Coordinates of C-alpha atoms in Angstrom, one line a residue:
M1 CA -40.7 31.2 4.0
T2 CA -39.1 28.1 5.1
E3 CA -36.2 29.8 6.6
N4 CA -39.0 31.9 8.7
M5 CA -40.4 28.7 9.5
N6 CA -36.7 26.8 10.9
V7 CA -36.4 30.1 13.0
S8 CA -39.7 30.1 14.7
F9 CA -39.1 26.4 15.1
I10 CA -36.1 26.6 17.0
M11 CA -37.2 29.6 19.0
M12 CA -40.2 27.7 20.1
A13 CA -38.1 24.4 20.8
F14 CA -35.6 26.9 22.9
R15 CA -38.3 28.4 24.8
G16 CA -39.9 25.3 25.7
I17 CA -36.3 23.7 27.2
I18 CA -36.5 27.2 29.4
R19 CA -39.8 26.5 30.5
K20 CA -38.7 22.7 31.5
L21 CA -35.4 23.7 32.9
G22 CA -35.8 27.1 34.4
L23 CA -33.5 29.5 33.1
R24 CA -31.3 29.6 36.2
R25 CA -31.2 25.8 36.1
L26 CA -30.4 26.1 31.9
L27 CA -27.5 28.5 32.2
F28 CA -25.9 26.4 35.1
L29 CA -25.8 23.3 32.7
L30 CA -24.4 25.4 30.0
F31 CA -21.5 26.9 32.0
A32 CA -21.1 23.6 33.5
S33 CA -20.6 22.1 30.1
F34 CA -18.3 25.1 29.0
F35 CA -16.3 24.6 32.1
L36 CA -15.8 20.8 31.5
M37 CA -14.4 21.3 27.8
L38 CA -12.2 23.8 29.3
V39 CA -11.0 21.4 31.7
L40 CA -10.3 18.9 29.1
H41 CA -8.8 21.0 26.8
S42 CA -6.2 21.9 29.2
S43 CA -5.4 19.2 31.5
M44 CA -6.1 16.1 29.5
K45 CA -2.3 14.8 28.3
P46 CA -2.5 11.9 26.3
N47 CA -0.1 9.6 26.1
V48 CA 1.5 9.6 22.4
R49 CA 4.2 7.4 23.4
D50 CA 1.8 4.3 24.4
M51 CA -0.1 5.3 21.1
L52 CA 2.9 4.5 19.0
E53 CA 3.4 0.9 20.1
L54 CA 6.8 0.8 18.9
N55 CA 7.8 -2.4 20.8
K56 CA 5.2 -4.3 17.9
C57 CA 7.7 -2.8 14.9
P58 CA 8.0 -3.7 12.3
A59 CA 4.2 -5.3 13.1
C60 CA 3.9 -1.1 12.4
Y61 CA 3.3 1.7 9.7
G62 CA 6.8 2.7 9.5
V63 CA 9.1 4.9 11.7
S64 CA 10.0 7.4 8.7
L65 CA 8.6 10.2 11.7
C66 CA 9.6 8.7 14.8
N67 CA 12.9 11.0 15.0
D68 CA 10.7 14.0 14.6
I69 CA 8.0 13.1 17.3
L70 CA 10.3 11.8 19.9
Q71 CA 12.4 14.9 20.8
G72 CA 13.4 13.4 24.4
P73 CA 12.5 11.3 27.0
D74 CA 9.7 13.2 27.9
E75 CA 8.7 15.4 24.9
I76 CA 6.4 14.5 22.0
S77 CA 6.1 16.9 19.1
I78 CA 2.7 16.1 18.3
K79 CA 0.2 18.4 20.1
F80 CA -3.5 17.6 19.8
D81 CA -6.5 20.4 19.5
F82 CA -9.6 20.9 21.5
W83 CA -11.2 18.7 19.0
G84 CA -8.5 16.3 19.2
R85 CA -8.4 15.5 23.2
L86 CA -12.2 15.6 23.0
G87 CA -12.0 12.7 20.4
L88 CA -9.3 10.8 22.8
L89 CA -12.1 11.0 25.5
A90 CA -14.7 9.9 22.9
N91 CA -12.4 7.1 22.2
T92 CA -13.0 5.4 25.4
F93 CA -16.8 4.9 23.9
A94 CA -16.4 5.0 20.4
T95 CA -12.7 3.8 19.6
K96 CA -13.0 5.8 16.6
N97 CA -8.6 6.4 16.9
V98 CA -8.8 9.7 14.5
Y99 CA -7.8 12.6 15.8
S100 CA -6.9 16.3 14.9
G101 CA -3.6 18.1 16.4
W102 CA -0.8 20.2 15.7
F103 CA 2.8 18.8 14.0
N104 CA 5.8 20.9 13.2
H105 CA 3.4 23.9 13.1
Q106 CA 0.9 22.3 10.7
R107 CA -2.8 21.2 11.3
V108 CA -2.8 17.8 11.1
I109 CA -4.5 14.5 11.2
I110 CA -3.4 11.6 13.5
K111 CA -4.8 8.0 12.9
R112 CA -4.2 4.8 14.3
L113 CA -5.9 3.1 11.5
G114 CA -8.6 1.0 13.1
H115 CA -10.6 0.4 16.2
D116 CA -8.9 -0.8 19.0
F117 CA -10.7 -4.2 18.6
E118 CA -9.2 -4.6 15.0
L119 CA -5.9 -3.7 16.3
Q120 CA -6.3 -6.4 18.7
N121 CA -7.5 -9.0 16.6
M122 CA -5.1 -8.4 13.8
D123 CA -2.3 -8.9 16.5
S124 CA -4.0 -12.2 17.7
S125 CA -4.0 -13.3 14.0
I126 CA -0.7 -12.8 13.3
C127 CA 0.1 -14.5 16.4
Q128 CA -2.1 -17.5 15.9
A129 CA -0.8 -17.8 12.4
M130 CA 2.7 -18.4 13.6
K131 CA 1.4 -21.2 15.9
I132 CA 1.7 -18.8 19.3
D133 CA -1.0 -18.0 21.8
N134 CA -2.5 -14.4 21.6
S135 CA 0.0 -12.3 23.8
C136 CA 2.7 -12.6 21.8
N137 CA 3.2 -8.7 21.8
D138 CA 6.7 -8.5 23.2
Q139 CA 8.0 -11.5 20.9
M140 CA 6.0 -9.5 17.7
K141 CA 9.3 -8.6 15.8
S142 CA 10.8 -12.0 16.4
V143 CA 7.1 -13.6 15.0
V144 CA 7.0 -11.2 11.9
F145 CA 10.3 -12.4 10.8
K146 CA 9.4 -16.2 11.3
V147 CA 7.2 -15.6 8.1
I148 CA 8.6 -18.1 5.7
S149 CA 7.9 -15.3 2.6
M150 CA 6.8 -12.0 3.3
R151 CA 6.2 -11.1 -0.5
N152 CA 3.9 -13.9 -0.9
S153 CA 1.8 -12.8 2.2
V154 CA 1.4 -9.6 0.5
E155 CA 0.6 -11.0 -2.5
R156 CA -1.8 -13.0 -1.0
L157 CA -3.8 -10.4 0.8
L158 CA -4.0 -8.1 -2.4
N159 CA -5.8 -10.8 -4.5
E160 CA -7.6 -13.0 -1.8
S161 CA -11.2 -12.4 -2.1
A162 CA -13.5 -10.0 -4.3
N163 CA -15.6 -9.4 -1.4
L164 CA -15.6 -5.5 -0.3
N165 CA -15.9 -6.8 3.0
D166 CA -13.2 -9.5 2.8
Y167 CA -10.3 -6.8 1.7
R168 CA -9.2 -3.5 1.7
L169 CA -7.2 -3.2 -1.3
R170 CA -7.0 -5.1 -4.5
L171 CA -4.7 -5.8 -7.1
C172 CA -5.7 -7.5 -10.5
P173 CA -6.1 -9.4 -13.1
S174 CA -2.5 -10.4 -11.4
T175 CA -0.2 -9.3 -8.8
E176 CA 3.0 -10.1 -10.8
H177 CA 3.9 -6.4 -10.4
V178 CA 3.3 -5.7 -7.3
D179 CA 7.0 -4.5 -6.6
T180 CA 6.4 -1.7 -9.3
L181 CA 3.0 -0.6 -7.4
F182 CA 4.7 0.0 -3.9
S183 CA 8.0 1.0 -5.8
P184 CA 7.6 4.8 -4.2
I185 CA 7.8 3.0 -0.9
L186 CA 10.4 0.7 -1.4
P187 CA 14.3 2.0 -0.7
K188 CA 16.2 3.0 -3.6
T189 CA 19.5 2.1 -4.8
N190 CA 21.5 4.7 -6.7
G191 CA 18.1 6.6 -7.2
T192 CA 16.4 3.4 -8.7
N193 CA 13.9 1.4 -6.9
S194 CA 15.9 -2.2 -7.6
V195 CA 14.5 -3.4 -4.2
K196 CA 12.0 -5.7 -4.3
L197 CA 9.4 -6.6 -1.4
G198 CA 11.3 -9.3 1.1
N199 CA 11.7 -10.6 4.5
D200 CA 12.7 -7.0 5.8
P201 CA 11.0 -4.4 7.8
I202 CA 9.5 -2.0 4.8
T203 CA 8.1 -5.2 3.8
A204 CA 6.7 -6.1 7.3
N205 CA 5.4 -2.1 7.2
I206 CA 3.4 -3.1 4.1
W207 CA 1.8 -6.3 5.3
T208 CA 1.0 -5.1 8.2
L209 CA -0.9 -2.0 6.5
L210 CA -2.7 -4.4 4.2
L211 CA -4.0 -6.0 7.2
I212 CA -5.4 -3.3 8.9
N213 CA -5.5 -0.4 6.4
P214 CA -3.9 0.6 3.4
E215 CA -4.6 4.6 3.3
P216 CA -1.0 5.3 4.1
L217 CA 0.5 2.9 1.4
L218 CA -2.0 5.0 -1.3
L219 CA -0.9 8.3 0.2
Q220 CA 2.6 7.5 -0.9
I221 CA 1.6 5.7 -4.5
M222 CA -0.5 8.6 -5.3
R223 CA 1.3 11.5 -3.9
A224 CA -0.7 14.9 -3.3
E225 CA 2.6 16.4 -3.8
D226 CA 2.6 14.9 -7.8
G227 CA -1.1 16.3 -8.2
W228 CA -3.1 13.3 -6.9
P229 CA -6.5 14.9 -5.3
V230 CA -5.4 13.3 -1.6
P231 CA -3.9 14.5 1.4
H232 CA -0.1 15.1 2.0
Y233 CA 1.2 12.1 3.7
L234 CA 3.8 13.1 6.3
G235 CA 4.7 9.7 7.3
A236 CA 4.4 7.0 10.3
C237 CA 5.8 6.0 13.7
G238 CA 4.8 2.9 14.7
R239 CA 1.2 2.7 15.2
I240 CA 0.1 6.1 13.9
A241 CA 0.2 7.6 10.5
V242 CA -0.2 11.6 10.3
A243 CA -1.2 13.2 7.5
L244 CA -2.1 16.9 7.0
N245 CA -5.4 18.1 7.6
A246 CA -6.9 18.3 4.2
G247 CA -9.8 20.4 5.3
E248 CA -13.8 20.6 6.1
P249 CA -15.9 18.1 4.9
L250 CA -17.8 18.6 1.1
I251 CA -21.3 18.4 3.5
D252 CA -20.4 21.8 4.7
Y253 CA -20.5 23.4 0.8
H254 CA -23.8 21.8 0.1
R255 CA -25.2 25.3 0.4
K256 CA -22.6 27.4 -1.2
S257 CA -23.1 29.5 -4.1
W258 CA -23.7 27.6 -7.4
P259 CA -20.5 28.9 -9.2
E260 CA -18.6 27.7 -6.3
R261 CA -20.0 24.3 -6.1
A262 CA -19.7 23.7 -9.7
G263 CA -15.8 24.3 -9.3
L264 CA -15.7 21.3 -6.7
A265 CA -18.0 19.5 -9.1
L266 CA -15.3 20.2 -11.6
Q267 CA -12.5 18.9 -9.4
L268 CA -14.2 15.9 -8.7
L269 CA -14.8 15.1 -12.4
L270 CA -11.3 15.9 -12.7
A271 CA -10.3 13.4 -9.9
A272 CA -12.3 10.8 -11.7
D273 CA -9.9 11.0 -14.8
R274 CA -7.2 11.0 -12.6
F275 CA -7.4 8.2 -10.6
T276 CA -8.3 6.3 -13.6
Y277 CA -5.8 7.5 -16.1
S278 CA -2.8 9.2 -14.4
H279 CA -0.8 6.5 -13.5
P280 CA 1.7 4.9 -15.9
R281 CA 0.9 1.6 -15.4
F282 CA -2.1 1.3 -13.1
A283 CA -5.7 2.6 -12.7
F284 CA -7.1 3.2 -9.2
Y285 CA -11.0 2.5 -8.6
L286 CA -12.8 4.2 -5.5
L287 CA -14.7 1.7 -3.7
D288 CA -16.1 4.4 -1.4
A289 CA -17.0 7.9 -3.0
S290 CA -19.4 9.2 -0.4
A291 CA -19.6 12.6 0.8
D292 CA -18.1 12.1 4.0
N293 CA -14.9 10.8 2.4
V294 CA -14.3 14.1 0.7
V295 CA -13.0 17.5 1.9
V296 CA -12.2 20.9 1.1
N297 CA -9.2 23.3 2.0
D298 CA -9.5 27.0 2.4
Q299 CA -8.2 27.5 -1.0
G300 CA -11.0 25.5 -2.5
K301 CA -8.7 22.4 -3.3
L302 CA -10.7 19.2 -3.0
S303 CA -9.2 16.2 -1.7
F304 CA -10.4 12.3 -1.0
I305 CA -9.8 10.8 2.5
D306 CA -10.1 7.3 4.2
L307 CA -8.9 5.5 1.5
E308 CA -9.2 2.2 2.7
H309 CA -11.2 0.3 0.0
F310 CA -9.6 0.5 -3.4
V311 CA -9.6 -1.9 -6.7
V312 CA -6.2 -1.3 -8.2
V313 CA -6.1 -2.8 -11.6
D314 CA -3.0 -3.6 -13.7
R315 CA -3.4 -2.3 -17.0
H316 CA -0.5 -3.6 -18.5
P317 CA -0.2 -8.0 -17.7
S318 CA 1.3 -10.6 -19.2
S319 CA -1.7 -12.6 -20.0
V320 CA -5.2 -11.0 -20.2
P321 CA -8.9 -12.2 -19.4
D322 CA -11.1 -12.5 -22.7
M323 CA -13.2 -9.2 -22.1
W324 CA -10.1 -7.0 -21.6
N325 CA -9.8 -4.8 -24.4
E326 CA -13.4 -4.1 -23.9
T327 CA -14.3 -0.8 -21.6
H328 CA -16.7 -1.9 -18.7
F329 CA -19.4 0.1 -18.3
S330 CA -21.2 0.2 -14.9
E331 CA -25.0 -0.6 -14.2
L332 CA -27.2 1.1 -12.2
Y333 CA -29.1 -1.2 -10.0
M334 CA -33.0 -0.3 -10.0
D335 CA -33.9 -2.2 -7.2
C336 CA -31.3 -0.3 -5.0
P337 CA -31.2 3.4 -6.4
G338 CA -28.5 5.4 -5.0
C339 CA -26.7 2.1 -3.4
N340 CA -22.6 1.8 -3.9
T341 CA -23.1 -1.2 -5.8
F342 CA -20.3 -2.7 -8.2
S343 CA -18.9 -5.6 -9.3
P344 CA -15.1 -6.2 -8.8
Y345 CA -14.9 -9.0 -10.8
N346 CA -15.9 -6.6 -14.1
I347 CA -13.6 -4.2 -12.6
C348 CA -10.7 -6.4 -12.8
N349 CA -11.5 -8.1 -16.2
H350 CA -11.5 -4.9 -18.4
H351 CA -8.4 -2.7 -19.2
I352 CA -10.8 0.8 -18.4
S353 CA -13.8 0.8 -16.4
D354 CA -16.0 3.9 -15.9
H355 CA -16.6 3.0 -12.4
N356 CA -14.9 6.3 -11.0
H357 CA -16.9 8.5 -13.2
F358 CA -20.0 6.9 -12.6
M359 CA -19.9 6.6 -8.6
I360 CA -18.8 10.5 -8.6
C361 CA -21.5 11.2 -10.8
Q362 CA -24.2 9.1 -8.9
Q363 CA -23.3 9.4 -5.4
L364 CA -21.9 13.1 -5.2
L365 CA -23.0 15.4 -8.3
A366 CA -26.7 14.0 -9.3
P367 CA -30.1 15.2 -7.9
G368 CA -32.1 12.4 -5.7
V369 CA -29.1 9.5 -5.8
G370 CA -26.6 11.4 -3.9
S371 CA -29.2 12.4 -0.9
N372 CA -29.0 8.4 -0.3
D373 CA -27.7 9.0 3.0
N374 CA -28.9 12.5 3.0
Y375 CA -25.3 13.8 3.1
L376 CA -26.0 15.8 -0.6
P377 CA -29.8 16.3 -0.8
G378 CA -30.3 16.9 -4.7
G379 CA -26.3 16.6 -5.3
L380 CA -23.8 19.1 -5.4
L381 CA -24.8 20.9 -8.3
H382 CA -28.5 20.7 -7.2
S383 CA -30.7 23.7 -7.9
F384 CA -29.5 24.6 -11.2
P385 CA -29.9 28.5 -11.7
P386 CA -32.2 29.5 -14.0
E387 CA -29.6 31.3 -16.7
I388 CA -27.6 28.3 -16.8
Q389 CA -30.6 26.2 -17.6
K390 CA -31.4 28.4 -20.1
E391 CA -28.2 29.0 -21.9
Y392 CA -26.7 25.4 -21.5
P393 CA -29.5 22.6 -21.1
Q394 CA -27.4 19.9 -22.2
M395 CA -25.6 20.6 -18.8
E396 CA -28.4 18.6 -16.7
H397 CA -28.7 16.2 -19.6
F398 CA -25.3 15.3 -19.4
L399 CA -25.6 15.1 -15.6
N400 CA -28.1 12.3 -15.6
E401 CA -26.6 10.8 -18.2
C402 CA -23.3 9.9 -16.4
S403 CA -25.1 8.7 -13.5
T404 CA -27.8 6.5 -14.4
G405 CA -28.4 4.0 -17.4
A406 CA -27.1 0.3 -18.5
S407 CA -24.6 0.3 -21.1
T408 CA -24.0 3.6 -21.0
D409 CA -20.7 5.3 -21.5
H410 CA -20.3 7.4 -18.1
I411 CA -16.9 8.4 -19.3
K412 CA -17.7 10.1 -22.3
S413 CA -20.4 12.0 -20.3
A414 CA -18.6 12.8 -17.5
R415 CA -16.4 14.6 -20.0
R416 CA -19.3 15.9 -22.1
L417 CA -20.3 17.4 -18.4
R418 CA -16.7 18.7 -17.3
D419 CA -16.5 21.0 -20.6
I420 CA -19.7 22.3 -20.7
L421 CA -19.2 23.5 -17.1
N422 CA -15.5 25.2 -18.3
I423 CA -17.2 26.6 -21.3
A424 CA -19.9 28.5 -18.9
S425 CA -17.4 29.9 -16.5
K426 CA -16.0 31.6 -19.5
E427 CA -19.1 32.9 -21.2
S428 CA -21.6 33.3 -18.3
P429 CA -21.5 36.4 -16.4
L430 CA -22.7 34.4 -13.1
F431 CA -19.4 32.9 -12.8
G432 CA -17.9 36.5 -12.4
D433 CA -14.1 36.3 -11.8
S434 CA -13.7 32.9 -13.2
T435 CA -14.2 30.9 -10.0
L436 CA -14.6 27.9 -12.1
V437 CA -11.7 27.8 -14.1
N438 CA -9.3 28.7 -11.2
T439 CA -9.8 25.1 -10.1
W440 CA -8.1 23.5 -12.9
K441 CA -4.7 24.7 -11.2
Y442 CA -5.0 21.7 -8.8
F443 CA -4.8 19.2 -11.5

C-alpha cells in the first residue's frame, strides 16, 4: 500500500513538472544536462601533477607510488572515472578532495585527505612554527628538517588533547611504544624493524599525516591483507593517497533481504572484536562508526572507510592508571539518544573498553538509534522475520542489550548476539545456502 502511494506521489510530481515546464522544455533540459555530462566526461582532464604537490615533500604523504603514477613527462597512470571528474568539478565549490578512478586496471579512491583550506592551513602552520612567513612552500623540504625533534613532535600530536575536535589519532595511556605502533611503516633492516622515528623523510611523512589525516597510517598498521576490515592501501605520491575502491555504502543495503543484512551485521560484530583484540599490543577504538563510513563490495565483504578518528590504547604500558585492570563499560546518555558520545579519558584508562561493540550495536544495528541521521532507519537488523522472532526470541534481547544500558557489558551481549546469528544461520531454512556462515571467511 505504501509503495503504491509513493509511486502515485512521484507520478503526480512528475506530471506537475511537465505542466509547469512543458514537455518540450523538459526534454530540452534533460538533453542539455546529459550533453553537459558527456562533455565533462570526455574533455575534463584533471592535472594530477598539480594535485601531487611533490615540491612540498617530505611534508607529504609519501612517494611509494610515484614511479607507478608518473610514467613520463606528460603521462599519468591514474585515470578519473565519470564520477571522479564530476567530483573535480564539484571540488571547485565543495572542496571534498575525494575522487574515484582507475589505477593499474583497478577501481580506486584517490584522496588528498583534507579540504583545500585545511591543506593551506597546515602549510601555514608549519611555516609559522619555524618562524617563517605564510609563503614558504618552495622551502618546505628544508623547513621540515629544521624541526628539532620530529619524534617528539609526533608524540605530542598523538597525546596533546583528549577532545575529538582537537586530534585525529590518539595513543594512550602513554606514547612509549610509538615506534612499535608505526613499525609497519618504518623501513626494515635485515627483515626487522630496527629503525626508529627520527628526522628523516618517512618520519616527516608520518608527522604530516598526523597533522592532516592519519587514515593512510592506520591502513598500513591494520592491513586489509592481514584480515582487517579496511580497504587495501596502495600507497601515496606527494599529497594524494590511493586505496582500492572497497564497495558501495552500507546504506544501499538497508532494504536487502534479512539474511543478507544479518550477514553484514555479523561482520560488523566480528569487526568490533577485530579492532579491540587482534593486535598483539594495541586496541583500536573507532570514534566514528556511522553508516556512511562503512562500505560493502560485490562479494559481500564489509570495510570501514574514512579512518580519521581513532583512539589507540597500548595494552602493555610500563606504568598503568589506577582503573587499568577493570573493563570500561560505555554509557548511554539519555539526554542525547543516538548520539556518538564517549569519553576518551575512560577508554585510555582501561586495558579494555567495550566501546567498539557498543558503538556498532548502537549506531548501526539497533532499532531507532541507528536512524539518528536517517542513514539506517530502524537499524541494519530492522524488521525481524516472524520465524526468527519465534525461534530465537533472545536475538532481539541481546541486540537491545548491546546497544543500551549503563554498566552493561556490551562485549558479552554483542558476542551472544553474534553466536545466535551463527546458530540461526545453520538451523533456520530462512538462510537457505548458509549466506550468513559465508561471511566468516573474511575474518
